[in-house]
PDB file of C-alpha atoms in Angstrom:
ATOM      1  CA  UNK A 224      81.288  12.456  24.852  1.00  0.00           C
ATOM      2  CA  UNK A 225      81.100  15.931  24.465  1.00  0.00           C
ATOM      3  CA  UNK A 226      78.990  18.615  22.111  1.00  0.00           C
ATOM      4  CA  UNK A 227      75.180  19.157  22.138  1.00  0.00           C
ATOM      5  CA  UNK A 228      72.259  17.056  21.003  1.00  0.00           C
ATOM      6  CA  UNK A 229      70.970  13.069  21.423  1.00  0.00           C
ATOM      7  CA  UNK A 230      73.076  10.131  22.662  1.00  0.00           C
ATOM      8  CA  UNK A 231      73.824   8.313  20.139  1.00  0.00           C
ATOM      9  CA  UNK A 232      74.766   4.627  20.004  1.00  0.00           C
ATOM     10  CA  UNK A 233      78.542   3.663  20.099  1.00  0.00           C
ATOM     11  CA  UNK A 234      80.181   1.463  17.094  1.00  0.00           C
ATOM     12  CA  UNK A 235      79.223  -2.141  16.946  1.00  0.00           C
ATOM     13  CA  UNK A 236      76.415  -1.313  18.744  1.00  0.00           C
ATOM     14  CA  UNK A 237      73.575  -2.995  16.385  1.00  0.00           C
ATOM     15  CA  UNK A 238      74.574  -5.772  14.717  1.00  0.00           C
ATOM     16  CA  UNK A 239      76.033  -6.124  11.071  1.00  0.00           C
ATOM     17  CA  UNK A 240      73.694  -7.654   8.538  1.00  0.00           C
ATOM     18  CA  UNK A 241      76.448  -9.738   6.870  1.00  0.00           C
ATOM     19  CA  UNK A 242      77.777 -10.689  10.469  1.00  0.00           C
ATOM     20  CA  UNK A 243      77.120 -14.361  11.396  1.00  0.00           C
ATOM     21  CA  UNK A 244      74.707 -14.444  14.154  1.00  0.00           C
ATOM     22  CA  UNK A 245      75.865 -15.699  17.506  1.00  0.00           C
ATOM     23  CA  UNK A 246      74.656 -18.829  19.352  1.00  0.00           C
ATOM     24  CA  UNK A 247      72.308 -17.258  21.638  1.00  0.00           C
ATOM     25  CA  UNK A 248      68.737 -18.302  21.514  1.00  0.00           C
ATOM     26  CA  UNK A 249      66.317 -15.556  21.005  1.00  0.00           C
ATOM     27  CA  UNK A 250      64.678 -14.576  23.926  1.00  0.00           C
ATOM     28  CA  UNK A 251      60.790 -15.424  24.203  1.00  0.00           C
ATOM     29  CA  UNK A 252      58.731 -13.412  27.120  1.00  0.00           C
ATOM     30  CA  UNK A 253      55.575 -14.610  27.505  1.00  0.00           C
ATOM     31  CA  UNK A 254      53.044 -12.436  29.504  1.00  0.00           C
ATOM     32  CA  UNK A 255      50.193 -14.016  32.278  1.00  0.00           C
ATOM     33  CA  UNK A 256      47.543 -12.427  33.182  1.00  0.00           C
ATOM     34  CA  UNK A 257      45.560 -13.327  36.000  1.00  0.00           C
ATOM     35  CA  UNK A 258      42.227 -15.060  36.010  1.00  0.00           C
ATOM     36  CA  UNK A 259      40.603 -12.643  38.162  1.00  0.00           C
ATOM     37  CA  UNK A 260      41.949  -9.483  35.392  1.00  0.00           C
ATOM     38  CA  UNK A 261      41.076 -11.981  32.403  1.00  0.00           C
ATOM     39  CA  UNK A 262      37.392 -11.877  33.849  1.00  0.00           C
ATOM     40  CA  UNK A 263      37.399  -8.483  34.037  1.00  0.00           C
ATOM     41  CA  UNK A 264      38.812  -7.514  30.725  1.00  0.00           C
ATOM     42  CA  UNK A 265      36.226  -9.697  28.979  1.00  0.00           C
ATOM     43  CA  UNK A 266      33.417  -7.882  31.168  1.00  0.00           C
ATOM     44  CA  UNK A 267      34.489  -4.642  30.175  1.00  0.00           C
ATOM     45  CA  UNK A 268      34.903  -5.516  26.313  1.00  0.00           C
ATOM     46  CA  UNK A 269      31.369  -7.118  25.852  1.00  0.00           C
ATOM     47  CA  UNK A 270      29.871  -4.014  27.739  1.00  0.00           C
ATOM     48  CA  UNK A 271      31.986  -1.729  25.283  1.00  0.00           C
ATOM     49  CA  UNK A 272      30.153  -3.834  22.026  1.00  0.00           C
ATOM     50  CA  UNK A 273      26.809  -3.672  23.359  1.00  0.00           C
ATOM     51  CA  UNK A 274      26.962  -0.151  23.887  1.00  0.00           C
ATOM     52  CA  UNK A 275      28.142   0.228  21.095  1.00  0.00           C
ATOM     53  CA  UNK A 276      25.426  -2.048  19.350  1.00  0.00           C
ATOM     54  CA  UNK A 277      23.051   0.306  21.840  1.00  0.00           C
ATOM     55  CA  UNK A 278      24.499   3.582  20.754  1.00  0.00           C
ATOM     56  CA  UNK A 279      24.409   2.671  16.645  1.00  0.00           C
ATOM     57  CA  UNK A 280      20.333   0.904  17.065  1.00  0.00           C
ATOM     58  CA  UNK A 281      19.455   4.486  18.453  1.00  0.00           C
ATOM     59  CA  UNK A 282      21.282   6.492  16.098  1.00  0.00           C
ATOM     60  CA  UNK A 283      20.746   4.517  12.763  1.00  0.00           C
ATOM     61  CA  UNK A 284      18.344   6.031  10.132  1.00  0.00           C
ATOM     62  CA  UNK A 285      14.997   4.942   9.837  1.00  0.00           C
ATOM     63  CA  UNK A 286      13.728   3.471   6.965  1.00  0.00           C
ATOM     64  CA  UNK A 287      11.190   5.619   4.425  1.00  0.00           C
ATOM     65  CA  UNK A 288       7.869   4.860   5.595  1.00  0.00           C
ATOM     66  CA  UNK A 289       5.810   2.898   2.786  1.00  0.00           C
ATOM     67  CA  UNK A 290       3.991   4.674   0.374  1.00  0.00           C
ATOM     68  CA  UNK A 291       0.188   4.046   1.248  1.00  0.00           C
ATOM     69  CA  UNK A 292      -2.267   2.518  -0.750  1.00  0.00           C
ATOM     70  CA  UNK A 293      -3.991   3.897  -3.646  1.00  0.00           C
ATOM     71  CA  UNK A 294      -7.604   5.830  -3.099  1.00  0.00           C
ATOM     72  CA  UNK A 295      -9.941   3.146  -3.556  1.00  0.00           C
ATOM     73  CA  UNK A 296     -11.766   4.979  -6.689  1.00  0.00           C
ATOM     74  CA  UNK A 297      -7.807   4.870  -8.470  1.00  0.00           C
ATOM     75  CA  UNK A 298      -8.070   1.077  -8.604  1.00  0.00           C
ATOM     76  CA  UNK A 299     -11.232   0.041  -9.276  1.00  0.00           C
ATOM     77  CA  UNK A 300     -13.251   0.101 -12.776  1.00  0.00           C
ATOM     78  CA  UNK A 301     -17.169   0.243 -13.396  1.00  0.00           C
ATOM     79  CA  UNK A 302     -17.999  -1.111 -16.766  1.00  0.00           C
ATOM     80  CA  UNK A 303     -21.793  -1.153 -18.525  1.00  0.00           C
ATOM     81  CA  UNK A 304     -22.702  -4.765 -19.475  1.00  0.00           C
ATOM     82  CA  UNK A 305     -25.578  -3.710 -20.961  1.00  0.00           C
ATOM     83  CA  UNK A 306     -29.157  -4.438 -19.955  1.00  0.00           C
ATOM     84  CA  UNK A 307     -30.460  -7.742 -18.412  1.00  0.00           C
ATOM     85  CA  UNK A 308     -33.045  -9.982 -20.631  1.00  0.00           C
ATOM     86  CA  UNK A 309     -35.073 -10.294 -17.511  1.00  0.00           C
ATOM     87  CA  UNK A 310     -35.985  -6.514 -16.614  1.00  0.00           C
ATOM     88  CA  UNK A 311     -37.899  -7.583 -13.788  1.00  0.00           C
ATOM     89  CA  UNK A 312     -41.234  -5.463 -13.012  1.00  0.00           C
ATOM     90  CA  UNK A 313     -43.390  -2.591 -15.130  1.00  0.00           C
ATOM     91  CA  UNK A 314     -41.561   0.581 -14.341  1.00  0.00           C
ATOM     92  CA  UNK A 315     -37.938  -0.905 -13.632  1.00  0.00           C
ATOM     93  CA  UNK A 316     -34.323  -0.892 -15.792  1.00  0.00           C
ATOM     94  CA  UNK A 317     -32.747  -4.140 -15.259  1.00  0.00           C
ATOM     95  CA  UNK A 318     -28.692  -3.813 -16.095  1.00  0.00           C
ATOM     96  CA  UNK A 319     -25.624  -5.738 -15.791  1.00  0.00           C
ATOM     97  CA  UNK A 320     -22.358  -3.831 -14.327  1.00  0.00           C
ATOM     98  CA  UNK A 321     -18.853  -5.782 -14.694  1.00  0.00           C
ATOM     99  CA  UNK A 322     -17.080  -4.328 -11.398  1.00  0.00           C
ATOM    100  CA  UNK A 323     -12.938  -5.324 -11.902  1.00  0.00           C
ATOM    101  CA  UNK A 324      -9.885  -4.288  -9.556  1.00  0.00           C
ATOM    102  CA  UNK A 325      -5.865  -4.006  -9.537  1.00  0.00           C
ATOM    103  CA  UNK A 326      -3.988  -7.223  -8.799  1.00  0.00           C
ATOM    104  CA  UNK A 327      -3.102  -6.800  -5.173  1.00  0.00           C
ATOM    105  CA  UNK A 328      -6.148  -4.312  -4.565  1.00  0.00           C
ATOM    106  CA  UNK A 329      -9.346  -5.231  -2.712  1.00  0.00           C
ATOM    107  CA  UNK A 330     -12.305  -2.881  -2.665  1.00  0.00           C
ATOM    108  CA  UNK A 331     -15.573  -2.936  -0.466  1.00  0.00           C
ATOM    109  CA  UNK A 332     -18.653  -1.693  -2.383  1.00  0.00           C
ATOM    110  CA  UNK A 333     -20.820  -0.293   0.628  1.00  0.00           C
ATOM    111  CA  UNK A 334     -23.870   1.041  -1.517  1.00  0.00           C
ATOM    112  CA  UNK A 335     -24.427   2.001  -5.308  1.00  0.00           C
ATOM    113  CA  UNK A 336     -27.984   4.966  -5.343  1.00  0.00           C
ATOM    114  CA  UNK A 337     -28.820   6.894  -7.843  1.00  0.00           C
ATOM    115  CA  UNK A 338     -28.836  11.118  -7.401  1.00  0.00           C
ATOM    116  CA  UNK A 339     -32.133  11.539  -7.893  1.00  0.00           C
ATOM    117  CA  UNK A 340     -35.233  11.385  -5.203  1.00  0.00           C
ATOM    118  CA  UNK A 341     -37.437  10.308  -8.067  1.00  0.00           C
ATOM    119  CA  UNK A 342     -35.587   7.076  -9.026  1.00  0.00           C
ATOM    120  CA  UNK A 343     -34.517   3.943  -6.413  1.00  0.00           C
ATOM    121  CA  UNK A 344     -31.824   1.443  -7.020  1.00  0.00           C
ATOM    122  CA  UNK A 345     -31.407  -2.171  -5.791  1.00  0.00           C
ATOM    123  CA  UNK A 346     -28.901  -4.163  -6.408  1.00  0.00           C
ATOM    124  CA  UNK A 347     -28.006  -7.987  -6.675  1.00  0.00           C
ATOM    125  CA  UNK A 348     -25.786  -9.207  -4.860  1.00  0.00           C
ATOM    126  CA  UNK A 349     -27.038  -6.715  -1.998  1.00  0.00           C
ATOM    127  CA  UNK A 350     -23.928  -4.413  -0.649  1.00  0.00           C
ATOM    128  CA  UNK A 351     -21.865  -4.343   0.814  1.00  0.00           C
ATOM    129  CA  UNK A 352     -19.688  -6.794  -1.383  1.00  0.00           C
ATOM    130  CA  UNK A 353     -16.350  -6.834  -2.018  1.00  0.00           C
ATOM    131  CA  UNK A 354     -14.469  -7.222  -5.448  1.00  0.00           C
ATOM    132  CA  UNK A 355     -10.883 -10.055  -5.204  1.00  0.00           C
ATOM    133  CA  UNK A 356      -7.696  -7.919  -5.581  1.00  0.00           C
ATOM    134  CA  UNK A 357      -7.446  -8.389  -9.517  1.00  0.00           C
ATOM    135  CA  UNK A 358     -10.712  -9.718 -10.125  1.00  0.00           C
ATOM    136  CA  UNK A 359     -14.048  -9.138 -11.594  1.00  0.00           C
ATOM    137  CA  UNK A 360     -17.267  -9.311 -10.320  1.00  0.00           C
ATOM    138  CA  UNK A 361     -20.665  -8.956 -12.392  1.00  0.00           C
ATOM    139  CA  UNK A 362     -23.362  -6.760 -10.401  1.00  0.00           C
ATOM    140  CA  UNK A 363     -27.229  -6.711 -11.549  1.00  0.00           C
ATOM    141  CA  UNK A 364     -28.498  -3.194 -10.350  1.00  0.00           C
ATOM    142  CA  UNK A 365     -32.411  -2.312 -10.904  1.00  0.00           C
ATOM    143  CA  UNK A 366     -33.331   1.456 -11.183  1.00  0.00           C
ATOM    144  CA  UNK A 367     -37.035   1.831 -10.762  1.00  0.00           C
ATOM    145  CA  UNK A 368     -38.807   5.049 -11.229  1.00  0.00           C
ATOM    146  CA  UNK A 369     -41.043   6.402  -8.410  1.00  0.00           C
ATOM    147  CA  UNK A 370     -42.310   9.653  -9.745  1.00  0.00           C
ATOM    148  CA  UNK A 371     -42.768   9.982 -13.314  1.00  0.00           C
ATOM    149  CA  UNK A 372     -43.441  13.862 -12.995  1.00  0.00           C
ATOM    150  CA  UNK A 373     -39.842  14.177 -10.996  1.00  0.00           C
ATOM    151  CA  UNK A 374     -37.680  12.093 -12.937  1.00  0.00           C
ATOM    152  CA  UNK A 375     -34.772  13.528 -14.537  1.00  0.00           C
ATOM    153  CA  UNK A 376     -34.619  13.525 -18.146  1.00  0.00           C
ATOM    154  CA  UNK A 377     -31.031  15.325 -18.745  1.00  0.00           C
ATOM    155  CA  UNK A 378     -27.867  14.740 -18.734  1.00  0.00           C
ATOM    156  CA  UNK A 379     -27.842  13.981 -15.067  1.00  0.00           C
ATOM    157  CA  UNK A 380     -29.394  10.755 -15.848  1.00  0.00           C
ATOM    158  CA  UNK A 381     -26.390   8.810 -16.297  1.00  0.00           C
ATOM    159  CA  UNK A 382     -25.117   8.986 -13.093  1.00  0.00           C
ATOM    160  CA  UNK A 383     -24.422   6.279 -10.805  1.00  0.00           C
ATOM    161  CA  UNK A 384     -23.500   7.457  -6.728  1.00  0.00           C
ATOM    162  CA  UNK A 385     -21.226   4.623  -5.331  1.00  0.00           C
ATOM    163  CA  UNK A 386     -19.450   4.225  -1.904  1.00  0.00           C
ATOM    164  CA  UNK A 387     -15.784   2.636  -2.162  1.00  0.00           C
ATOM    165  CA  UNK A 388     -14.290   0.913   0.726  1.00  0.00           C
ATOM    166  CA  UNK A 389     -10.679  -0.266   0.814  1.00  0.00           C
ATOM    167  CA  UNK A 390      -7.520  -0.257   3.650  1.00  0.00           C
ATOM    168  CA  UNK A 391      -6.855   3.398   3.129  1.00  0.00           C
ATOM    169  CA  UNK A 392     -10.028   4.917   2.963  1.00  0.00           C
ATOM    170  CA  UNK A 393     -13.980   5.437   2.001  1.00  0.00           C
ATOM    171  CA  UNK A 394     -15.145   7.274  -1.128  1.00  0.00           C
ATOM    172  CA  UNK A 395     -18.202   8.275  -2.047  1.00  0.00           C
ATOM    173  CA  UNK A 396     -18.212   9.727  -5.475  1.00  0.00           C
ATOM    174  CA  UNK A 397     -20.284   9.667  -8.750  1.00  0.00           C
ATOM    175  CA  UNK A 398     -19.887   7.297 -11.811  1.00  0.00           C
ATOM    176  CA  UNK A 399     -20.688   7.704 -15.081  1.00  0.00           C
ATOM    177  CA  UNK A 400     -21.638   4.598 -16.899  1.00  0.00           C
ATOM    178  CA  UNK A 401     -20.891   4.492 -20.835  1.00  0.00           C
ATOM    179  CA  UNK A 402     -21.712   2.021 -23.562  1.00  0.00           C
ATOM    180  CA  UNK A 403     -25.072   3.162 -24.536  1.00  0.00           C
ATOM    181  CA  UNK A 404     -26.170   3.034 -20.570  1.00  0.00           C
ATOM    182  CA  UNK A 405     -27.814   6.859 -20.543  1.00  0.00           C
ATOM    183  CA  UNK A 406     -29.780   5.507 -23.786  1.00  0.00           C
ATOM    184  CA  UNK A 407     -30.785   2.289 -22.705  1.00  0.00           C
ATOM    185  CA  UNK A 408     -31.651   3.860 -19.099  1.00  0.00           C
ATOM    186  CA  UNK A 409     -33.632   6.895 -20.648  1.00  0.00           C
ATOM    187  CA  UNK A 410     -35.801   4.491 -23.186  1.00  0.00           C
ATOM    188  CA  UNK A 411     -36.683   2.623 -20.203  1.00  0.00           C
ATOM    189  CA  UNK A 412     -37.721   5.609 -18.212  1.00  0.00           C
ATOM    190  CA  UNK A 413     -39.638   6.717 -21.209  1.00  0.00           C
ATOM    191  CA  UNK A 414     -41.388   3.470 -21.355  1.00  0.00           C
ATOM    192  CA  UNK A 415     -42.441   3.383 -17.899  1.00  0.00           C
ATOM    193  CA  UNK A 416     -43.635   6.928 -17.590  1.00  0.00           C
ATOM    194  CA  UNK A 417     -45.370   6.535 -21.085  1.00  0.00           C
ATOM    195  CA  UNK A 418     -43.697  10.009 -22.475  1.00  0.00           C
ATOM    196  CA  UNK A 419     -41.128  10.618 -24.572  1.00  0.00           C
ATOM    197  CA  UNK A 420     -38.737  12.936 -22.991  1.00  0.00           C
ATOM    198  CA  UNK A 421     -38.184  16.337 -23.989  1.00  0.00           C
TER     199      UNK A 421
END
């Protein structure tokens, strides 16, 4: 041997593929490993997966939070029924309201007043009540008229002041009732104060 650079193997070293094979059985090693290390090697690999369950938990995104729920004045609807054959008393505007809701959406109705200091409002049923997620619910309100010298007779007449309840939040805001309600309610006022209005 002589010259520079790896050993090499010799001729004949590995065998030739188109040489028969000789009689010698392949050699099989098998391994052992001891109980005690077997233990041990199965301790250490299920405290490597749940660190690693550990590790990823801690580390994995967060979902998006859910949106929240609507305003309660975005899913409910006010709707004038018109007035109510039985106006009750001299001096009082009987009326039917159709209160309806979003499927899935449930709203508290804590009060329904009226703006002004010279008119009073009742209400059957009493609130609070509360209107089924995508139901309807028919409301008889009353406005009587306490001081015919103080009533308004403009266009804040129309006006109803409600208070919304639902899992997000209270409202208190002001609804204006269509469908001939500002005439109906300002013929009755005119009746009961026995003036036309100006």
């Amino acid at each position: 041997m002589s010259g520079i650079g790896p050993v090499e193997a010799g001729e004949d070293t590995y065998p030739h593929p188109e040489a028969p094979l000789t009689g010698a059985a392949p050699v099989r090693v098998r391994l052992t490993v001891p109980a005690r290390h077997r233990r041990k090697a199965a301790l250490a690999a299920a405290a490597t997966l749940t660190a690693g369950v550990c590790v990823y938990a801690l580390n994995a995104p967060e979902p998006p939070p859910a949106p929240p729920p609507p305003w309660p004045s975005q899913v409910v609807g006010f709707h004038y029924a018109g007035a109510s054959a039985g106006a009750g008393r001299a001096g009082a505007f009987t009326f039917t309201v159709t209160l309806t809701t979003e499927p899935g959406r449930r709203v508290t109705i804590d009060a329904i007043t009226q703006p002004s200091a010279a008119l009073a409002v009742s209400t059957r049923p009493s609130a609070p009540f509360t209107v089924e997620p995508g139901g309807s619910r028919e409301v008889l309100v009353t406005v009587y008229v306490l001081d015919c010298g103080e009533v308004p007779r403009n266009a804040g007449l129309p006006f109803l002041d409600v208070t919304l309840r639902n899992e997000r939040a209270v409202q208190k805001q002001s609804r204006i009732l269509g469908g001939g309600y500002p005439e109906d309610l300002g013929a009755a006022i005119e009746k009961a104060c026995d003036r036309p209005a100006p």
